[in-house]
XYZ file of C-alpha atoms in Angstrom:
362
model
C 19.504 20.542 -7.622
C 18.148 17.014 -7.544
C 14.849 16.350 -5.825
C 16.783 13.880 -3.672
C 18.437 16.877 -1.961
C 15.062 17.578 -0.356
C 15.743 14.547 1.810
C 19.071 15.701 3.217
C 19.062 16.594 6.955
C 19.113 20.235 8.028
C 20.678 21.414 11.277
C 19.158 24.320 13.193
C 20.831 26.716 15.611
C 18.992 25.174 18.545
C 17.518 21.783 19.258
C 17.314 18.685 17.055
C 18.106 18.420 13.349
C 15.362 18.367 10.715
C 15.458 14.964 8.999
C 14.677 16.479 5.586
C 13.688 19.792 3.980
C 9.894 19.501 4.273
C 8.014 21.527 6.881
C 4.250 21.495 7.214
C 2.911 25.039 7.046
C 0.574 26.148 9.849
C -2.907 25.378 8.504
C -6.080 26.903 9.918
C -8.602 24.085 10.262
C -11.222 25.090 12.879
C -11.644 21.638 14.345
C -10.757 22.104 18.026
C -13.366 22.428 20.784
C -14.924 25.830 21.417
C -12.766 26.369 24.516
C -9.577 25.789 22.515
C -8.834 22.278 23.738
C -7.685 19.773 21.130
C -10.490 17.587 19.827
C -10.467 14.035 18.521
C -10.560 15.606 15.047
C -7.284 17.375 15.861
C -5.729 14.141 17.024
C -6.807 12.285 13.868
C -5.216 15.046 11.786
C -1.892 14.988 13.644
C -1.791 11.195 13.653
C -2.002 11.324 9.849
C 0.659 14.021 9.614
C 3.024 12.207 11.953
C 3.244 9.347 9.466
C 3.592 11.611 6.424
C 7.355 12.173 6.341
C 7.634 15.830 7.376
C 10.761 17.012 9.160
C 8.833 19.586 11.215
C 5.101 19.983 11.746
C 3.634 23.310 12.854
C 0.204 23.459 14.457
C -2.449 25.851 13.258
C -2.500 29.382 14.682
C -2.958 28.811 18.416
C -4.310 31.476 20.767
C -1.949 32.943 23.381
C -4.894 34.761 25.027
C -8.592 33.915 25.079
C -9.319 37.452 23.888
C -7.004 37.062 20.899
C -9.213 34.545 19.120
C -9.869 34.970 15.401
C -11.664 31.778 14.332
C -14.330 29.495 15.736
C -12.854 26.262 17.105
C -9.334 27.724 17.166
C -6.742 25.681 19.037
C -5.634 27.311 22.292
C -2.486 27.471 24.397
C -3.506 30.308 26.710
C -4.415 28.043 29.633
C -2.891 25.091 31.436
C -6.216 23.357 30.712
C -4.968 23.006 27.119
C -1.860 21.079 28.151
C -3.248 17.487 28.053
C -4.374 17.791 24.431
C -1.233 19.631 23.371
C 0.940 17.027 25.097
C -0.818 14.284 23.164
C -0.217 16.135 19.875
C 3.489 16.649 20.626
C 3.880 12.988 21.584
C 2.113 11.824 18.422
C 4.409 13.899 16.193
C 7.524 12.745 18.045
C 6.593 9.056 17.681
C 6.351 9.630 13.927
C 9.914 10.939 13.868
C 9.264 14.609 13.130
C 9.948 17.796 15.048
C 7.028 19.852 16.329
C 6.166 23.507 16.873
C 3.115 25.412 18.091
C 2.318 28.505 16.050
C 1.643 31.282 18.575
C -1.077 33.709 17.532
C -2.969 36.763 18.710
C -5.473 38.379 16.350
C -4.890 41.955 17.543
C -7.415 44.356 16.024
C -8.953 41.408 14.146
C -9.995 39.517 17.292
C -13.587 38.332 16.823
C -16.033 39.662 19.482
C -18.673 37.122 18.430
C -16.323 34.390 19.660
C -15.340 36.231 22.848
C -12.439 38.015 21.225
C -11.405 41.444 22.473
C -10.032 43.620 19.646
C -6.597 44.927 20.608
C -5.688 47.559 18.019
C -2.357 49.347 17.904
C -4.207 52.530 16.907
C -7.497 54.127 17.902
C -8.721 54.582 14.315
C -8.416 50.918 13.243
C -11.611 49.573 14.845
C -14.496 52.061 15.163
C -15.238 52.785 18.811
C -12.234 50.850 20.128
C -9.307 52.712 21.671
C -5.726 51.656 21.075
C -4.415 49.295 23.718
C -2.216 50.850 26.386
C 1.498 50.253 26.809
C 0.731 47.998 29.778
C -1.670 45.962 27.634
C 0.946 45.587 24.904
C 3.374 44.247 27.484
C 0.728 41.874 28.868
C 0.197 40.433 25.375
C 3.970 40.151 24.916
C 4.179 38.197 28.154
C 1.276 36.000 27.043
C 3.276 34.952 23.969
C 6.201 34.065 26.233
C 4.008 32.142 28.695
C 2.418 30.241 25.800
C 5.869 29.254 24.521
C 6.699 27.878 27.942
C 3.472 25.816 27.867
C 4.504 24.437 24.474
C 7.825 23.401 25.975
C 6.112 21.765 28.949
C 3.823 19.904 26.543
C 6.850 18.439 24.785
C 7.066 20.476 21.591
C 10.506 21.079 20.107
C 9.715 24.753 19.615
C 7.254 27.418 18.603
C 6.670 29.603 15.568
C 5.727 33.230 16.174
C 2.934 34.355 13.843
C 4.054 37.702 12.466
C 2.024 37.638 9.241
C -1.307 38.648 7.686
C -2.106 41.675 9.814
C -2.343 39.806 13.113
C -0.959 41.662 16.106
C 2.799 41.470 15.448
C 2.314 42.316 11.783
C -0.117 45.062 12.773
C 2.401 46.735 15.063
C 5.013 46.582 12.284
C 2.732 48.435 9.854
C 3.015 52.243 9.619
C -0.589 52.268 8.344
C -1.988 50.405 11.364
C 0.328 51.755 14.049
C 0.290 55.482 14.887
C 1.398 55.055 18.500
C 3.586 57.566 20.292
C 4.916 55.209 22.998
C 7.930 52.910 22.673
C 5.938 50.581 20.397
C 5.203 53.184 17.711
C 6.830 55.725 15.444
C 10.219 54.558 14.163
C 10.717 51.164 12.554
C 12.758 50.135 15.590
C 9.795 50.913 17.844
C 7.229 49.254 15.575
C 9.360 46.097 15.450
C 9.929 46.188 19.212
C 6.979 43.943 20.106
C 8.161 41.196 17.734
C 11.745 41.407 18.997
C 10.707 41.410 22.657
C 8.484 38.359 22.105
C 11.296 36.426 20.429
C 13.957 37.449 22.944
C 11.631 36.727 25.859
C 10.878 33.240 24.575
C 14.586 32.488 24.257
C 15.215 33.665 27.848
C 12.290 31.671 29.216
C 12.730 28.469 27.233
C 16.506 28.169 27.033
C 19.075 27.172 24.414
C 17.555 23.898 23.188
C 14.144 25.294 22.202
C 13.508 26.198 18.572
C 11.995 29.527 17.512
C 10.495 30.179 14.098
C 8.995 33.400 12.751
C 6.307 33.637 10.059
C 6.470 36.795 7.966
C 4.257 38.067 5.152
C 4.878 41.106 2.971
C 1.655 41.957 1.179
C -1.264 44.061 2.428
C -1.899 45.657 5.827
C 0.346 48.601 5.004
C 3.553 46.621 5.346
C 6.622 48.133 3.677
C 8.966 45.737 1.881
C 12.106 47.752 2.546
C 11.286 47.911 6.260
C 10.658 44.170 6.479
C 13.963 43.481 4.777
C 15.711 45.679 7.356
C 14.031 43.979 10.323
C 14.736 40.535 8.877
C 18.401 41.437 8.296
C 18.676 42.457 11.966
C 17.029 39.247 13.199
C 19.302 37.183 10.965
C 22.429 39.035 12.061
C 21.599 38.547 15.749
C 20.527 34.937 15.116
C 17.384 35.535 17.185
C 15.446 32.745 15.455
C 16.136 29.280 14.100
C 14.135 29.693 10.905
C 12.134 32.198 8.906
C 8.867 30.987 7.389
C 8.263 33.379 4.487
C 4.523 33.273 3.812
C 3.942 34.201 0.167
C 0.726 33.487 -1.708
C 3.017 32.360 -4.523
C 6.650 31.379 -3.980
C 7.420 32.751 -7.473
C 5.815 36.114 -6.736
C 7.282 39.150 -8.467
C 7.650 42.599 -6.857
C 5.286 44.868 -8.808
C 6.503 48.325 -7.823
C 9.284 50.260 -6.142
C 13.053 49.892 -6.414
C 12.865 46.084 -6.524
C 10.267 45.932 -9.285
C 10.666 42.815 -11.430
C 12.623 40.857 -8.822
C 11.167 37.808 -7.139
C 10.083 38.542 -3.603
C 11.917 35.455 -2.428
C 15.265 36.532 -3.905
C 15.316 39.681 -1.768
C 15.254 37.565 1.381
C 17.532 34.732 0.246
C 20.217 37.325 -0.574
C 20.288 38.628 2.999
C 23.225 37.279 5.046
C 21.562 34.937 7.490
C 24.429 33.326 9.416
C 23.008 30.170 11.004
C 19.320 31.025 10.512
C 17.420 28.833 8.039
C 14.955 30.185 5.507
C 11.921 28.519 3.973
C 9.002 29.653 1.849
C 5.347 28.730 1.395
C 3.195 29.470 -1.625
C 1.810 27.199 -4.378
C 4.378 24.443 -3.921
C 2.364 21.704 -5.590
C 5.012 19.553 -7.280
C 8.265 17.790 -6.461
C 9.969 19.837 -9.147
C 8.930 23.178 -7.640
C 10.098 22.082 -4.189
C 13.506 21.208 -5.620
C 13.718 24.477 -7.561
C 13.266 26.447 -4.358
C 16.407 24.909 -2.884
C 18.207 26.094 -6.020
C 16.768 29.569 -5.416
C 18.378 29.761 -1.983
C 15.846 28.223 0.406
C 16.948 25.786 3.073
C 13.541 24.109 3.262
C 10.022 24.353 1.853
C 6.667 24.713 3.607
C 3.868 22.591 2.235
C 0.342 23.931 2.687
C -2.520 23.165 0.281
C -0.678 20.261 -1.325
C -0.455 18.731 2.149
C -4.204 19.048 2.613
C -4.974 17.400 -0.714
C -2.407 14.643 -0.110
C -1.387 14.299 3.528
C 1.873 12.435 2.834
C 3.224 14.846 0.198
C 6.893 14.294 1.256
C 6.551 10.520 0.943
C 4.931 10.899 -2.471
C 7.884 13.014 -3.614
C 10.352 10.495 -2.234
C 8.976 7.634 -4.328
C 8.233 9.782 -7.402
C 10.590 12.707 -8.195
C 8.056 13.838 -10.828
C 5.149 13.899 -8.381
C 2.454 16.527 -8.941
C -0.433 17.265 -6.608
C -3.908 16.769 -8.063
C -5.487 19.893 -9.496
C -7.723 21.975 -7.259
C -10.541 22.417 -6.492
C -11.425 18.867 -5.518
C -14.632 17.224 -4.392
C -15.150 16.909 -0.645
C -15.320 13.148 -1.111
C -11.724 13.157 -2.350
C -10.631 14.635 0.979
C -12.924 12.340 2.906
C -11.514 9.220 1.241
C -8.030 10.435 2.094
C -9.022 10.507 5.771
C -9.334 14.264 6.324
C -11.536 14.931 9.385
C -15.022 16.217 8.637
C -14.574 19.425 10.627
C -11.527 20.290 8.521
C -13.509 19.603 5.351
C -16.271 21.928 6.583
C -13.686 24.669 7.122
C -12.350 24.178 3.591
C -15.822 24.669 2.102
C -15.190 28.374 2.606
C -12.274 28.132 0.125
C -13.738 27.594 -3.335
C -10.230 27.322 -4.781
C -9.743 24.137 -2.729
C -13.172 22.446 -2.586
C -15.850 22.642 -5.263
C -18.845 24.738 -4.108
C -21.782 22.611 -2.966
C -19.613 19.501 -3.067
C -21.363 16.790 -0.997
């Protein structure tokens, strides 16, 4: 498939059409204010992204409850006090011609008490000294996701993306290793997937037919079972509960290492599922125009750009003018990011990732 196909529009089940096949992955950046309100650093970042040619821009993981916080300076959507900053972000993205989505997040058992987080484990053995949350508390968190989606709609976003990856609360409940509950949210796969399904269905009821819903899914770690995730995804596809799946792989070419699918690419197992009108995209080491084009050949509808979009904010525009474009090799010096206009708070966050920024880089 030609790289030019990356610039063909893509319709979604609900809401506006994506103008091309590039979506910005949700990128943790720790540059909001301590109360979760958007900072001037956030606004600088989204102003840059809005002019970078993406079809859809997701925010970083954004807290649906104050107690669900995982990172310092994490963007929030758990209070109406966050609406002015969120409204400005949505407006900025819209003026640039892209669609927008807030990634809804609750850290679950990984909520950080130092930051005011309240660990909310599915099981009593996950966090020493912390009991599993009650059924009523699970339902409160579910309703917080739904209320946060409504705030995103009020703020002017085209949709939301539900964070179901990396062991955060929805992923945690899906895991047989992290969920030993005996209520309706534990036991069978149907029960362990119930929280995710209820969140998605509740958002659709609350926000109506024109609002877009994405779902981020990861497969590795946290006791997740590939065969189970394929079954849940097949159900969500068949019922057309979401507009798009964001498959979060560390490497889009990742190979299954064990089990009945050993030797297959992880991506191929999901692209082969009948998905009706749901769109599927993948993130993971997409650093060149060629790789982005290859992924359309492999069955993706769109690609999610993450680290390449940090190194070069306008990655889609670079690809458009140069079908052989390759991102610069990482790690880079902090000054490279600074000259590109990346806000200083974001650069400070990236210093914790030695694969992105050279250690001790001034």
